[in-house]
Amino acid sequence: MIKRTVSFARLFCGLCMGVLLLGTSAFAQNQMVLVLPYQVHAGEELPSLADDLPKLIADALVKEGLQVVPLAKSIEIFKASDAETLDLAMARMLGKKAGASFVLYGVFNQLGGSFSLDSRIVPVGDGSAVPVTLYKDSVLSLGDAVAELAKEANRTASSPAPEAVAAVAPGRSMAPAAVALSPSSVPATGLSEVKIRGMKIMDPDVVLMRLSIRRGDSPDDDAINAEIKRIWDMGYFSDVNASMEGSTLVFSVVEKPRINNILLEGAGQVDKEDVLAAMGTKVGGVLNERLLVDDLQKVAELYRKDGYYLAKVDYRIEGSDTSANLILDIQEGSKLYIKEVNIEGLKEIKRSDLKSYMALRPRGILSWFSGTGVLKEEYLDRDTNAIAAFGLTQGFIDIQVSAPQIEYKPDGIYITFVVSEGP
């Protein structure tokens, strides 16, 4: 069985190093920050992240020169509020109770090996909340994300008119048509509220935290259309549009189907549990084709590591607009072994002299005993260096060996090293 997990001990050490590498701000802020619990949607490799994340953020804020309400007091204040969910009004109320100038809260979403850290920096007094959305390709980069969040909190605390920061991942090329609101749609006094409508599976706050438009703003059509595209680029919605209801800006979305089950067709050589564990797409989540493309590559990599180099993975969706089954269509192919190892470009060095120095060898009658014939990635570099080292011992001081060329054919694996001996 193949396991693709991240050592939590290694991860936590990485996070702590990321926090320790933060520089203390030259101008320490006399601002008190209340860090509230984050909603955490993570895999089994991050079992205690809900407890660890606020501490990591608090430590990073202190390194930036900010004061932080002790986490024990923060948890006590939050529990006493009996709040099931956090919104701006609740965050400000809790901030006042704690005697804080700013409140920080948000959502952590793991998407396969990558993640998003969606946060809001909320001034307790006057001022608009600042959304900060950070994407990273690996959970090992959480320390970097926490560091960036702390720096943005420091800038926000230092700025009388903070600008929203939203680091948005590259999105899909086709977006909904642009909206055109009448000039009188947005009141001169600004928006009284921004709402997300139509979400039945996901938390609306996941979308709100990605938006740059906030209460009090007076956005034009271009700004609203940019937000529509940002929501669309998340990949979870089949339609997005915007409208004004009085002084409230409403983004209406249509979620893609909820995944009721993930079925595997054609799988036999790799354990189903390993396939499901490698995927970021999970039962109960919303279909996201962008995430699914990454999942197909991960599943194909599982097969490659087990010797099935020609395995192909595709998918289809069966169901309705609201709920569906995800079916992975897997064509495993045959397990491949090394068929030939060729060395091209030899003029004076004899191929037979190199044979005993090579680790990569074709599969033969005794391969079941010797273990030869199996392609091991580490052997590619090893044999490249072995050829060059042998040439040096023979006096070819300018010998060059190119990276090996690998061909996967139905009858086996063909490996070719190209050598330039030199004088």
PDB file of N, CA, C and O in Angstrom, residues 7 37 43 59 77 85 111 123 135 142 148 166 195 207 212 215 221 225 284 293 295-296 334 349 380 394 405 409:
ATOM      1  N   SER A   7       4.428  14.169   7.546  1.00  0.00           N
ATOM      2  CA  SER A   7       4.722  14.012   8.966  1.00  0.00           C
ATOM      3  C   SER A   7       4.324  15.276   9.706  1.00  0.00           C
ATOM      4  O   SER A   7       4.794  16.359   9.408  1.00  0.00           O
ATOM      5  N   PRO A  37     -10.658  31.730  17.381  1.00  0.00           N
ATOM      6  CA  PRO A  37     -10.478  30.413  16.754  1.00  0.00           C
ATOM      7  C   PRO A  37     -10.810  30.439  15.268  1.00  0.00           C
ATOM      8  O   PRO A  37     -11.740  31.125  14.841  1.00  0.00           O
ATOM      9  N   GLY A  43      -6.974  17.646   6.542  1.00  0.00           N
ATOM     10  CA  GLY A  43      -6.889  16.196   6.481  1.00  0.00           C
ATOM     11  C   GLY A  43      -6.328  15.598   7.755  1.00  0.00           C
ATOM     12  O   GLY A  43      -6.010  16.301   8.725  1.00  0.00           O
ATOM     13  N   ASP A  59       2.029  34.067  17.807  1.00  0.00           N
ATOM     14  CA  ASP A  59       3.486  34.193  17.905  1.00  0.00           C
ATOM     15  C   ASP A  59       4.032  35.084  16.784  1.00  0.00           C
ATOM     16  O   ASP A  59       4.941  35.895  17.002  1.00  0.00           O
ATOM     17  N   ILE A  77     -13.300  34.106  26.257  1.00  0.00           N
ATOM     18  CA  ILE A  77     -14.247  35.112  25.762  1.00  0.00           C
ATOM     19  C   ILE A  77     -15.125  34.523  24.665  1.00  0.00           C
ATOM     20  O   ILE A  77     -16.342  34.756  24.616  1.00  0.00           O
ATOM     21  N   THR A  85     -21.238  30.912  14.903  1.00  0.00           N
ATOM     22  CA  THR A  85     -20.439  31.397  13.777  1.00  0.00           C
ATOM     23  C   THR A  85     -19.993  32.824  14.067  1.00  0.00           C
ATOM     24  O   THR A  85     -20.602  33.533  14.871  1.00  0.00           O
ATOM     25  N   LEU A 111      -6.925  21.862   0.346  1.00  0.00           N
ATOM     26  CA  LEU A 111      -7.397  21.427  -0.964  1.00  0.00           C
ATOM     27  C   LEU A 111      -6.375  20.469  -1.547  1.00  0.00           C
ATOM     28  O   LEU A 111      -5.466  20.850  -2.280  1.00  0.00           O
ATOM     29  N   PRO A 123     -11.092  45.997  12.545  1.00  0.00           N
ATOM     30  CA  PRO A 123     -10.891  47.045  13.549  1.00  0.00           C
ATOM     31  C   PRO A 123     -12.090  47.100  14.480  1.00  0.00           C
ATOM     32  O   PRO A 123     -13.241  47.066  14.037  1.00  0.00           O
ATOM     33  N   TYR A 135      -2.970  31.669  -0.689  1.00  0.00           N
ATOM     34  CA  TYR A 135      -2.939  30.310  -1.230  1.00  0.00           C
ATOM     35  C   TYR A 135      -1.502  29.800  -1.215  1.00  0.00           C
ATOM     36  O   TYR A 135      -0.570  30.521  -1.577  1.00  0.00           O
ATOM     37  N   LEU A 142       2.681  26.551   5.422  1.00  0.00           N
ATOM     38  CA  LEU A 142       1.775  27.266   6.321  1.00  0.00           C
ATOM     39  C   LEU A 142       2.520  28.316   7.130  1.00  0.00           C
ATOM     40  O   LEU A 142       1.987  29.396   7.414  1.00  0.00           O
ATOM     41  N   GLU A 148       3.108  36.025   6.320  1.00  0.00           N
ATOM     42  CA  GLU A 148       2.515  37.052   5.462  1.00  0.00           C
ATOM     43  C   GLU A 148       1.291  37.681   6.114  1.00  0.00           C
ATOM     44  O   GLU A 148       1.069  38.897   6.028  1.00  0.00           O
ATOM     45  N   ALA A 166      -5.788  40.534  -1.345  1.00  0.00           N
ATOM     46  CA  ALA A 166      -6.331  39.229  -1.705  1.00  0.00           C
ATOM     47  C   ALA A 166      -5.424  38.601  -2.732  1.00  0.00           C
ATOM     48  O   ALA A 166      -5.371  39.029  -3.868  1.00  0.00           O
ATOM     49  N   LYS A 195     -23.641  40.560   0.659  1.00  0.00           N
ATOM     50  CA  LYS A 195     -24.171  39.239   0.970  1.00  0.00           C
ATOM     51  C   LYS A 195     -23.847  38.232  -0.132  1.00  0.00           C
ATOM     52  O   LYS A 195     -23.674  38.593  -1.289  1.00  0.00           O
ATOM     53  N   VAL A 207     -16.561  32.589   0.783  1.00  0.00           N
ATOM     54  CA  VAL A 207     -16.565  33.519  -0.345  1.00  0.00           C
ATOM     55  C   VAL A 207     -16.337  34.949   0.129  1.00  0.00           C
ATOM     56  O   VAL A 207     -15.538  35.690  -0.446  1.00  0.00           O
ATOM     57  N   SER A 212     -12.846  41.885  -2.053  1.00  0.00           N
ATOM     58  CA  SER A 212     -12.202  43.155  -1.697  1.00  0.00           C
ATOM     59  C   SER A 212     -13.234  44.232  -1.388  1.00  0.00           C
ATOM     60  O   SER A 212     -12.964  45.173  -0.654  1.00  0.00           O
ATOM     61  N   ARG A 215     -18.433  46.650   3.200  1.00  0.00           N
ATOM     62  CA  ARG A 215     -19.449  47.606   3.630  1.00  0.00           C
ATOM     63  C   ARG A 215     -18.845  49.010   3.702  1.00  0.00           C
ATOM     64  O   ARG A 215     -17.736  49.197   4.197  1.00  0.00           O
ATOM     65  N   ASP A 221     -18.970  49.316 -11.738  1.00  0.00           N
ATOM     66  CA  ASP A 221     -19.220  48.040 -12.411  1.00  0.00           C
ATOM     67  C   ASP A 221     -17.945  47.216 -12.557  1.00  0.00           C
ATOM     68  O   ASP A 221     -17.976  45.986 -12.422  1.00  0.00           O
ATOM     69  N   ASN A 225     -17.525  43.451 -11.249  1.00  0.00           N
ATOM     70  CA  ASN A 225     -17.218  42.368 -12.183  1.00  0.00           C
ATOM     71  C   ASN A 225     -15.931  41.639 -11.797  1.00  0.00           C
ATOM     72  O   ASN A 225     -15.815  40.430 -12.008  1.00  0.00           O
ATOM     73  N   GLY A 284     -18.993  14.486   0.046  1.00  0.00           N
ATOM     74  CA  GLY A 284     -19.656  15.529   0.816  1.00  0.00           C
ATOM     75  C   GLY A 284     -19.253  16.932   0.399  1.00  0.00           C
ATOM     76  O   GLY A 284     -19.914  17.891   0.767  1.00  0.00           O
ATOM     77  N   VAL A 293      -8.594  18.004 -11.583  1.00  0.00           N
ATOM     78  CA  VAL A 293      -7.485  17.794 -12.523  1.00  0.00           C
ATOM     79  C   VAL A 293      -6.210  17.441 -11.762  1.00  0.00           C
ATOM     80  O   VAL A 293      -5.454  16.538 -12.151  1.00  0.00           O
ATOM     81  N   ASP A 295      -6.154  16.029  -8.862  1.00  0.00           N
ATOM     82  CA  ASP A 295      -6.385  14.703  -8.291  1.00  0.00           C
ATOM     83  C   ASP A 295      -6.055  13.598  -9.283  1.00  0.00           C
ATOM     84  O   ASP A 295      -5.480  12.564  -8.916  1.00  0.00           O
ATOM     85  N   LEU A 296      -6.423  13.787 -10.541  1.00  0.00           N
ATOM     86  CA  LEU A 296      -6.140  12.770 -11.557  1.00  0.00           C
ATOM     87  C   LEU A 296      -4.634  12.574 -11.706  1.00  0.00           C
ATOM     88  O   LEU A 296      -4.154  11.448 -11.874  1.00  0.00           O
ATOM     89  N   SER A 334      -0.236  -2.561 -18.130  1.00  0.00           N
ATOM     90  CA  SER A 334       0.634  -3.584 -17.538  1.00  0.00           C
ATOM     91  C   SER A 334       1.748  -2.943 -16.723  1.00  0.00           C
ATOM     92  O   SER A 334       2.168  -1.819 -16.991  1.00  0.00           O
ATOM     93  N   ILE A 349      35.538   4.379 -25.116  1.00  0.00           N
ATOM     94  CA  ILE A 349      35.101   3.606 -23.946  1.00  0.00           C
ATOM     95  C   ILE A 349      34.230   2.450 -24.421  1.00  0.00           C
ATOM     96  O   ILE A 349      33.356   2.629 -25.270  1.00  0.00           O
ATOM     97  N   LEU A 380      18.692   6.714 -11.856  1.00  0.00           N
ATOM     98  CA  LEU A 380      18.958   7.481 -13.068  1.00  0.00           C
ATOM     99  C   LEU A 380      20.132   8.435 -12.856  1.00  0.00           C
ATOM    100  O   LEU A 380      21.064   8.484 -13.664  1.00  0.00           O
ATOM    101  N   GLN A 394      39.440   6.933 -16.882  1.00  0.00           N
ATOM    102  CA  GLN A 394      40.110   6.528 -18.125  1.00  0.00           C
ATOM    103  C   GLN A 394      40.789   7.700 -18.824  1.00  0.00           C
ATOM    104  O   GLN A 394      41.303   7.557 -19.935  1.00  0.00           O
ATOM    105  N   GLN A 405      17.242   9.672 -21.379  1.00  0.00           N
ATOM    106  CA  GLN A 405      15.955   9.727 -22.059  1.00  0.00           C
ATOM    107  C   GLN A 405      15.202   8.429 -21.740  1.00  0.00           C
ATOM    108  O   GLN A 405      15.760   7.343 -21.832  1.00  0.00           O
ATOM    109  N   LYS A 409       7.024   2.074 -23.360  1.00  0.00           N
ATOM    110  CA  LYS A 409       6.332   1.387 -24.446  1.00  0.00           C
ATOM    111  C   LYS A 409       5.571   0.194 -23.875  1.00  0.00           C
ATOM    112  O   LYS A 409       5.860  -0.258 -22.757  1.00  0.00           O
TER     113      LYS A 409
END
